[in-house]
Structure formats: structure tokens, C-alpha cells
Amino acid sequence: MNALASLSPIYAEMFLLVMLCVILIVDQFIVNYTKTVTYLLTQTSLFCTVLILLFTHPTGITHLFNHMFVHDVMSYVLKVFICLSVMAMLLYSRSYLMLRGLFTGEFLALVMFATLGMMVMTSASNFLTLYLGLELLALSLYAMVALQRDSAIATESAMKYFILGAMASGFLLYGMSMLYGATGSLDINRIADVIQHGTPNKSLLVFGLAFIVAGLAFKLGAVPFHMWVPDVYHGAPTAMTMFIGTAPKLAAFAFVMRILVEALQPLMIHWSGMLAILAVLSMAVGNITAIAQTNLKRMFAYSTIAHMGFLLLGVLSGTIEGYGSAMFYAMVYVLMSLGGFGMIMLLSREGFEADTLNDFKGLNQRSPWLAFMMLLLMFSMAGVPPTVGFYAKFSVLNAALAAGHVTLVVMAVLFSLIGAFYYLRIVKLMYFDAPESHEKIYIQPDSSLLISLNGMAILLLGIFPNTLMAVCFVSVRDSLLH
Amino acid sequence: MIFGYPLLSVAIWLPIIFGLLVLATGNDRNARLARVIALVGAVLSFLVTIPLYTGFDRLTSAMQFVVQNEWITRYNINYHLGVDGISVLFILLNSFFTPLVVIAGWKVIEKRVAQYMAAFLIMSGLVNGVFAALDAVLFYVFWEAMLIPMFIIIGVWGGPNRVYAAVKFFLYTLMGSLLMLVALLYLYHQSGGSFSILKFHSTPLPSMAVQVMLFFAFFMAFSVKVPMFPVHTWLPDAHVEAPTGGSVVLAAIMLKVGAYGFIRFSMPILPDASHYLAPVMIALSLIAVVYIGLVALAQSDMKKLVAYSSISHMGFVTLGFFLFNAYGIEGALLQMISHGFVSGALFLAIGVLYDRVHSRQIVDYGGVANKMPVFAAFFMLFAMANSGLPGTSGFVGEFMVIMGAVKANFWYAFAAASTLIFGAAYTLWMYKRVIFGAVANDHVKHLHDITARETLVFVILAVAVLGMGLYPLPFAEIMHASVNDLVVQLNTFKIPTPN
């Protein structure tokens, strides 16, 4: 009994894993095209995982399994948001995938595997655990992209994703082995300790760091390691794109925090310079290239790249202020991304993808409410108040300025001005142009409710950002200050 | 909270709530209901601001009707509202124009009525927020948020080239705003973690280089909105393409927001840089007054002409500010109010013609007086006010600014005074070509005079223009204390002079 109680920090992961197996088995026996039972079971499991998380919420920092696994406020908060965003993603994509024959048991199982991977990542306190979680997530994602077997473009993007992702993992592993060579440990806290107080080989450390940063940049999609992002976003079925573009970003944030901040904080002067280059390039390439896109999914891909640049700007400040703002940015980004891809799926019909800019023409005349929600999303992505996107940018800029990066801040601001143009273009298409088709938009009541909640959350969090901000800053402060 | 309710909060949120109500009436089947709710909301919103004037203590320069609540504790951002003698008049002006805009768009706007009315009401609330905010982030939020409804107004109900104008308007103003945001963040760190504008005023900034850079950042934000000479090009496009109501709000209210920014942020926060750069600012202002005045003379489109005339008149305002004396600043503020009335009225008058003939070109008119005598009389009054005729509101501000300019430098005054000639020339020449002469064509022949609804709007504005021209004291006395205080503040340097 005592042994079981001591495992309480990992109850959520255990539950998810058990339910995952149950769902795989149940799916074999209940033959049903709409997969209602499996779907409901998945949603319930995710919901119960959130509940378990809430019940096992951490007091301080607990380590498990010989320091392989850590349970702290940051991982707890991120896990809750990861599960919620996966639930939202499933809700948005259900009818979309059903119409395309992709709503299978395998899909649901893969989603849960990926979720488990993300949860392990956020709680990793050892490079091995970190890598384990990362690969569990990545392999599930490759398979999800490839799920649409008869689509050449999806297969192609899965291939690209897999090869480049595997290469990035290779980079990471190589960097990790360098660090292991220099410090003699894979334990995150131990590495920090050795770097701080011991006498590790400095050049080996920095060499390893460079590979780790390159690997991270690949995973985040920061320029110049961004080439896979537009192709994968474009080629994958929109539901998969939505999945790649939302919850994994939270896990990636945790990943960055664990490696760069918890393990390698003493090397900050080195990585902060590297991140500065990545951040500026990402904002520049992302925002400028997005203007030329006619496909909305590709545009979102480049916009993601730009957003990741902004997120890195928060991280490279190297202060609690900066990490907190980056976490807030990641959360806000996930919220906006959910809405954006959700909108594409809502407007899509059987055999028709609403993923070009022209599909949004005159949306205000077809459905004023959806147009208004999209307007909020776009202004939020552009960082215009009173939407929450403004505070995300605001807190990142504030942290970077406090850390003395005035030039970076001015550049970030100018690039986000360029970025505003293409978000504005969508608003223009929706409100100023005449619609190309007058076909009635039919939306399931559950997704319609969700998109409304999503849009209103962006507005309301923009008017009252206090709580979410406090959550992010508190969790970063309590987890990273030892 | 003198009248038992937080006046400023109500002035901000009442129109916004009514705007949402109007939005809720849905599509154009309920257009009539939308119009009625909008009018009720606009009139109510104006009525609730009247106690701001009657209850205003004219003897103090301190902020009044202050509301302060915590908002974003993480960054010490507060919901902090208050008005002094400078800002209170603009809240009144803004609330005064909202019902007029609603009435002006009553019949003309036929598609998406609810959205049109709601956009104006919401914008009205946001503009009140800009003038009342005493917290820099709160100010910034209102400042940016008001772009959204204006963007939609120009883009949806505007003229043929509306999309270009709307995007240009938005990107121009956003560019300035973002730089201002960086400046605000910098001041936040300098002031020891506060976004209070009043705290910024007393924040020490002992380096001229820093002050000049901050001044530049604010300049980008405010000069675009004013608009000042090199960054004015969005205004004629936006004005020409905007619907009548949009033009009125742009000219009467939006431009004032930029000038208000100078006097609330740039000048008191950065007194040294303001003095240092005053010659540049004055030069740009005079270029606006003289050169843009000449440009206005060459226009063939009535709306464009009034747009250029607005830029020229706003040049007077920035000129008055950077003279650093009470005459100049008070004159500039009066000029802002007067320009609000006059340019609003002129755009409404052009709107009346446009609704009937669907042309803004001067050549398409001629002899309108024969068919619309009542209209011609009102138009005459507003044209005279625009050229600064004594007895109209246009004269008061211009005269005071010129007096202030004489005190500073004779040649400033000389150049500024030329506007009295150019202003009269372009306004009256347009008036002559449109109104007088023989009936030019069939369109003019079939014109009918203004309706009761239009007359009501013009009567209200005529009373305002004449009232302010003949008896400007009620407008001036309310700002005395604050302006005197500001002048002292402007001449208190933050960089110690080396001995």
C-alpha cells in the first residue's frame, strides 16, 4: 500500500497507459464505423487523467524512480493543459476525420500514446526519460501524419517529417552523449551541479550544447531548422496538423526548460546567444514568408515559426521573468492554434478542404459569428489588444527588455508588424470581400460550442489575463528555483 | 464618484454594452431595432458624460473622477481612470459626436446596419477610454483596440478603394503603436515597476540620448495619428474611402487622440527632448500648415480637400504645443475642439451631397444653392469656420496659437498666419464651385433640400460652432489650471544643466 501511495505523482500517466490498452482492446471488439464508444472512452480517459492530476497536485518538487521522473508545479500545469488541448483537438476533428474515413481506433490510440509521451517529457528529470518521452511523441506523430495512406501528399510529408525528425533526434542524442562525457551523468540536476561546482571540459560541454540546441530548434521548428514545418503542416490532414501545432508545443517548452534551464543554466551565456540568432531568424523568415502563402495551413506553419521565435525570445532572456513569459506565450499560442485549425476543419466538408485563403472570403456574410471568432483569433495572433495574444507578446517583450536585449525587442516588434499584415488579410477576406460560395455552413453543435468558447477565451483572457499569467509565473518560479 | 456612480467607467462601458446589444439584433431584418437601440445608447452615453463637465472642479490641475482598481497584478497594471482639464473636453466631444454619427447613418447605411452602428458605439467607448486612462497599458489597450472597429468601418462600408485604405490605415498606426509599446516598457523599468502615466511624468531620465530615442518612439505613434507631415499619407486615402460617419469620427475624434498623446506622454515625460527637438516639430508643423494647405487647394475631390485641410489644421495644433507657452497650448487645445466640430460638420455636409448624387468630385456640382438653399446656408457657416472667420470657433484657437507663436518667434507666426489666406482660399473656392453658379447638370437639378433629420444634425453643429466662436470661455476656463500646470512641468527639466 505504501509503495503504491509513493507512486502517486505518476498516477495520471499510469492511468492513461492502462486506459490506452483498454481502448485498444475494446476497439477490437466493438465494430462500429463511427467509433462512438472508443471516442467517448478516450475523452473520458483524458478527462479522468485531468481529474487525477488535479487530485495529485504537487506540493514542492518530488523525484521518483531514482531521479528519473520529477513531479513539480510546472509539469503539473503543463500536463493539465496538454490533456485539455488534446481533448479539444479530438472534439474539433471528430466529424472532419469521420468524413475522410480516418477516425479509426488506431488514430485514437496514437493520440493517447502521443499524450503519454508528452506527459513523460514534461516530467523528465533525466536525459533518458526525456528522450523516451520525446520519441514516444514523435513516433506517434509520424504515424498519425501517415494515417491517410492513399494521399500522396500526406505520405510525402510523413516521410519528410520522419527523416528530419529522426535526424534531429540524432543531433539531440549526440549532444546528450557529449554532455554525459563531460559531466559523467545523465541526471539533469546532477549535470547542473557538476557544471557549476566541478571542472568539466568546457569545450566538450559547449560542443554538446550546440548539438542540443540544433536538435531543439529542429523540434520547435526554428529557422534555419524549419524546412519540415510548412510541408508537414500542409500535407498532413488538418486534424493531424492541429495536433502537431498545439499540445506538443507545450511539451517542447518543457523540454527546453528541462535541458537548457535546469541542466545547462550555467552555460546560459552560450545558449542565449545561439537562441538569439534562432529567434531573430525565425521571426524574420516566418513573418516574411507567410505573406506569400495562399494556403492557410502553410501560412499557419510560417506563423508558427514566427511564434516560436517569440517564444525563444522569452527563453533567451534567461530570467524567471523570461521563462514565465515564454510559458504564457506557449499556452496562448496553443489556444490560438486550436481555434485557427479548428476553423479550417469547421468550414471543410466532405471532399472539400477549406484551407486556402479564398475559402474565407465573405465569411461575415455566411456566418457573422464564425467570422467574429476568426477575427478575434487573427488579431490575437497579430498581438492586438484586447485579445490575449497581446499580453503574450507584452510579457515576452518586457522580459527581454528587462534582460537588456533592446535591439532584439525592436526587431521583434518590427517583424510582428510585418506579421500583422497577413493576419489582417484574413480579416479583410472575411469582412470586405464577397463570398465565393453561398453553401450553408453546417457545424456540429459540440464543435460550434467549442469554437465559441475558444474565441471568447481569447477575448476574456485578454481582458482578464491575471490568473493565467500568475499560474505560469508561479509554476516556473516554484519549479526552476532550487 | 460624485454622482454616486463611477462616471468615467460608465462613459467607457455604456456605449460598448449598447454596441454589443446592437450587435445582438443580428441581421438586417431587424435593422430598425438596431438603429433605435444605437440611438438610445448614443444619446444615453452622451448624457452620462455631462456631469463630467458640470461637476468638474476648475481650480485644480489634479486628476478628477479618479477610479483605481488592480488589474494585472503581475506587472502592477491598474485600471486607473481620471480626467484633468485637458482630457475632459475630448471625452465630451467624442460622446457628443456619437449620436450625430448614428443619426447621419440612419438612412444611408442599408447593409449590415447592426454591425455598422455597433462598431461606432464600441469605438466611442474605446476612445473615451483612451482619454480617461491614466495607466499606460490601459491606454495602450484602448488605443489599439479602437483600430479594430475603424478598420472594419472603412473596409466594409467604404468607397471603391476601401481595402487599400483600411489596410494602410491599420498598418501605419500599428507601426507607431508597437514602437510606443517598447517605449512604455522601457519607462516601466525606469520608473521602478509602474505603468502609471503620472509616475512617468516624474520619472528621472537624465540622458538626452535616451530621451530622444523615447521621443522618437512616441513620435512614431502619435504623429501617425495626428497626422503630421511626412506620415500623413494614410489620411486622405482613409477619409476618401470611409463612409460619412467614418470620416466624421476620423476627423473629429481620431486625429485628436494623436495630439492628446503628445501632450499626455511625449512632452511632460520628455521635457528636455521636447525642447531639443522643438525646432524640428515646429518645422514639420509649419510644413503641414503651409504645404498641405497648398495641396488642399489643388484637390478636385471634396472629401480629399477637407482631409488635407484637416492635416493643415492639425499642424496648427502641434505648432501650438511645441511653443511651450500657455497661449500656444491652450490655443492648440481649443483648435482641436473647434476642428472637431468644423471638420465633422464639413464631412457631414459632403455626405449629404454624396448621398444624393453619389459623387465627391467638385466638377459634378455647381449651383446647388438654387436647389438646396437651407443646406447652402449651413454649408456656408461651416466653410467660414473652416477658414477661421472671427465669430466662429475656428478663429479662437488659430488666433491664440498665432499669438503664442509671435511670442516665440515672429517668423513662426508669419508662416502660421498664412493659413488664414490659404484656408480661406481652398475652402471658399470649393464652396463657390459647388454651391454657386448656374445649375450644372441633371443630378443637381433633381436635388432636394435637407430633411428634418439632417437639419437637426446641422443645427446642433451650427450652435456649437457659433457658440464656441462667440463665447469660448466655458471651453477655455475648464482647461486653465491644467494647462498652466503643464507649462510649468514642461519647463522643469529632467537633465541638470551643467554649470
PDB file of C-alpha atoms in Angstrom, chain A residues 154-242:
ATOM      1  CA  ALA A 154       0.287  13.120 -46.730  1.00  0.00           C
ATOM      2  CA  THR A 155       2.653  10.221 -47.257  1.00  0.00           C
ATOM      3  CA  GLU A 156       5.294  12.545 -48.574  1.00  0.00           C
ATOM      4  CA  SER A 157       5.009  14.836 -45.600  1.00  0.00           C
ATOM      5  CA  ALA A 158       5.091  11.893 -43.202  1.00  0.00           C
ATOM      6  CA  MET A 159       8.301  10.752 -44.871  1.00  0.00           C
ATOM      7  CA  LYS A 160       9.866  14.185 -44.581  1.00  0.00           C
ATOM      8  CA  TYR A 161       8.732  14.519 -41.017  1.00  0.00           C
ATOM      9  CA  PHE A 162      10.149  11.143 -40.117  1.00  0.00           C
ATOM     10  CA  ILE A 163      13.550  11.591 -41.745  1.00  0.00           C
ATOM     11  CA  LEU A 164      14.131  15.087 -40.444  1.00  0.00           C
ATOM     12  CA  GLY A 165      12.708  14.222 -37.043  1.00  0.00           C
ATOM     13  CA  ALA A 166      14.978  11.201 -36.768  1.00  0.00           C
ATOM     14  CA  MET A 167      17.931  13.356 -37.717  1.00  0.00           C
ATOM     15  CA  ALA A 168      17.008  15.879 -35.054  1.00  0.00           C
ATOM     16  CA  SER A 169      16.754  13.108 -32.507  1.00  0.00           C
ATOM     17  CA  GLY A 170      20.199  12.012 -33.614  1.00  0.00           C
ATOM     18  CA  PHE A 171      21.516  15.506 -33.007  1.00  0.00           C
ATOM     19  CA  LEU A 172      19.979  15.552 -29.573  1.00  0.00           C
ATOM     20  CA  LEU A 173      21.390  12.161 -28.641  1.00  0.00           C
ATOM     21  CA  TYR A 174      24.795  13.178 -29.871  1.00  0.00           C
ATOM     22  CA  GLY A 175      24.667  16.347 -27.802  1.00  0.00           C
ATOM     23  CA  MET A 176      23.473  14.429 -24.781  1.00  0.00           C
ATOM     24  CA  SER A 177      26.316  11.939 -25.085  1.00  0.00           C
ATOM     25  CA  MET A 178      28.789  14.821 -25.213  1.00  0.00           C
ATOM     26  CA  LEU A 179      27.319  16.205 -22.018  1.00  0.00           C
ATOM     27  CA  TYR A 180      27.488  12.762 -20.496  1.00  0.00           C
ATOM     28  CA  GLY A 181      31.124  12.563 -21.465  1.00  0.00           C
ATOM     29  CA  ALA A 182      31.851  15.914 -19.898  1.00  0.00           C
ATOM     30  CA  THR A 183      29.879  15.530 -16.691  1.00  0.00           C
ATOM     31  CA  GLY A 184      29.599  11.777 -16.216  1.00  0.00           C
ATOM     32  CA  SER A 185      25.875  11.864 -15.616  1.00  0.00           C
ATOM     33  CA  LEU A 186      22.544  11.868 -17.415  1.00  0.00           C
ATOM     34  CA  ASP A 187      20.679  13.233 -14.458  1.00  0.00           C
ATOM     35  CA  ILE A 188      19.557  16.786 -15.080  1.00  0.00           C
ATOM     36  CA  ASN A 189      20.190  18.135 -11.593  1.00  0.00           C
ATOM     37  CA  ARG A 190      23.465  16.288 -11.331  1.00  0.00           C
ATOM     38  CA  ILE A 191      24.684  17.773 -14.613  1.00  0.00           C
ATOM     39  CA  ALA A 192      23.846  21.269 -13.403  1.00  0.00           C
ATOM     40  CA  ASP A 193      25.696  20.535 -10.215  1.00  0.00           C
ATOM     41  CA  VAL A 194      28.819  19.282 -11.960  1.00  0.00           C
ATOM     42  CA  ILE A 195      28.941  22.218 -14.346  1.00  0.00           C
ATOM     43  CA  GLN A 196      28.512  24.662 -11.504  1.00  0.00           C
ATOM     44  CA  HIS A 197      30.889  23.201  -8.967  1.00  0.00           C
ATOM     45  CA  GLY A 198      33.052  20.661 -10.789  1.00  0.00           C
ATOM     46  CA  THR A 199      35.591  21.135 -13.540  1.00  0.00           C
ATOM     47  CA  PRO A 200      34.078  19.618 -16.650  1.00  0.00           C
ATOM     48  CA  ASN A 201      35.774  20.006 -20.022  1.00  0.00           C
ATOM     49  CA  LYS A 202      34.376  23.336 -21.190  1.00  0.00           C
ATOM     50  CA  SER A 203      34.862  22.846 -24.914  1.00  0.00           C
ATOM     51  CA  LEU A 204      33.184  19.457 -24.784  1.00  0.00           C
ATOM     52  CA  LEU A 205      30.250  20.996 -22.972  1.00  0.00           C
ATOM     53  CA  VAL A 206      29.774  23.789 -25.465  1.00  0.00           C
ATOM     54  CA  PHE A 207      30.213  21.362 -28.349  1.00  0.00           C
ATOM     55  CA  GLY A 208      27.457  19.199 -26.892  1.00  0.00           C
ATOM     56  CA  LEU A 209      25.339  22.254 -26.243  1.00  0.00           C
ATOM     57  CA  ALA A 210      25.499  23.284 -29.880  1.00  0.00           C
ATOM     58  CA  PHE A 211      24.094  19.910 -30.939  1.00  0.00           C
ATOM     59  CA  ILE A 212      21.401  20.036 -28.317  1.00  0.00           C
ATOM     60  CA  VAL A 213      20.311  23.495 -29.399  1.00  0.00           C
ATOM     61  CA  ALA A 214      20.236  22.368 -33.018  1.00  0.00           C
ATOM     62  CA  GLY A 215      18.088  19.385 -32.050  1.00  0.00           C
ATOM     63  CA  LEU A 216      15.739  21.563 -30.045  1.00  0.00           C
ATOM     64  CA  ALA A 217      15.477  24.028 -32.902  1.00  0.00           C
ATOM     65  CA  PHE A 218      14.507  21.164 -35.217  1.00  0.00           C
ATOM     66  CA  LYS A 219      11.778  20.043 -32.864  1.00  0.00           C
ATOM     67  CA  LEU A 220      10.487  23.564 -32.312  1.00  0.00           C
ATOM     68  CA  GLY A 221      10.747  24.411 -35.996  1.00  0.00           C
ATOM     69  CA  ALA A 222      13.019  27.416 -35.567  1.00  0.00           C
ATOM     70  CA  VAL A 223      14.884  28.818 -38.568  1.00  0.00           C
ATOM     71  CA  PRO A 224      17.227  27.526 -40.066  1.00  0.00           C
ATOM     72  CA  PHE A 225      15.915  24.117 -38.986  1.00  0.00           C
ATOM     73  CA  HIS A 226      12.348  24.860 -40.085  1.00  0.00           C
ATOM     74  CA  MET A 227      12.136  23.304 -43.532  1.00  0.00           C
ATOM     75  CA  TRP A 228       9.914  20.442 -42.482  1.00  0.00           C
ATOM     76  CA  VAL A 229       7.271  22.622 -40.837  1.00  0.00           C
ATOM     77  CA  PRO A 230       5.416  24.020 -43.881  1.00  0.00           C
ATOM     78  CA  ASP A 231       5.433  20.718 -45.747  1.00  0.00           C
ATOM     79  CA  VAL A 232       4.196  18.711 -42.804  1.00  0.00           C
ATOM     80  CA  TYR A 233       1.572  21.269 -41.834  1.00  0.00           C
ATOM     81  CA  HIS A 234       0.362  21.432 -45.391  1.00  0.00           C
ATOM     82  CA  GLY A 235       0.480  17.770 -46.245  1.00  0.00           C
ATOM     83  CA  ALA A 236      -0.976  16.233 -43.121  1.00  0.00           C
ATOM     84  CA  PRO A 237      -4.755  16.000 -42.714  1.00  0.00           C
ATOM     85  CA  THR A 238      -5.825  19.154 -40.883  1.00  0.00           C
ATOM     86  CA  ALA A 239      -6.691  17.288 -37.700  1.00  0.00           C
ATOM     87  CA  MET A 240      -3.140  15.959 -37.513  1.00  0.00           C
ATOM     88  CA  THR A 241      -1.741  19.397 -38.280  1.00  0.00           C
ATOM     89  CA  MET A 242      -3.787  20.754 -35.437  1.00  0.00           C
TER      90      MET A 242
END
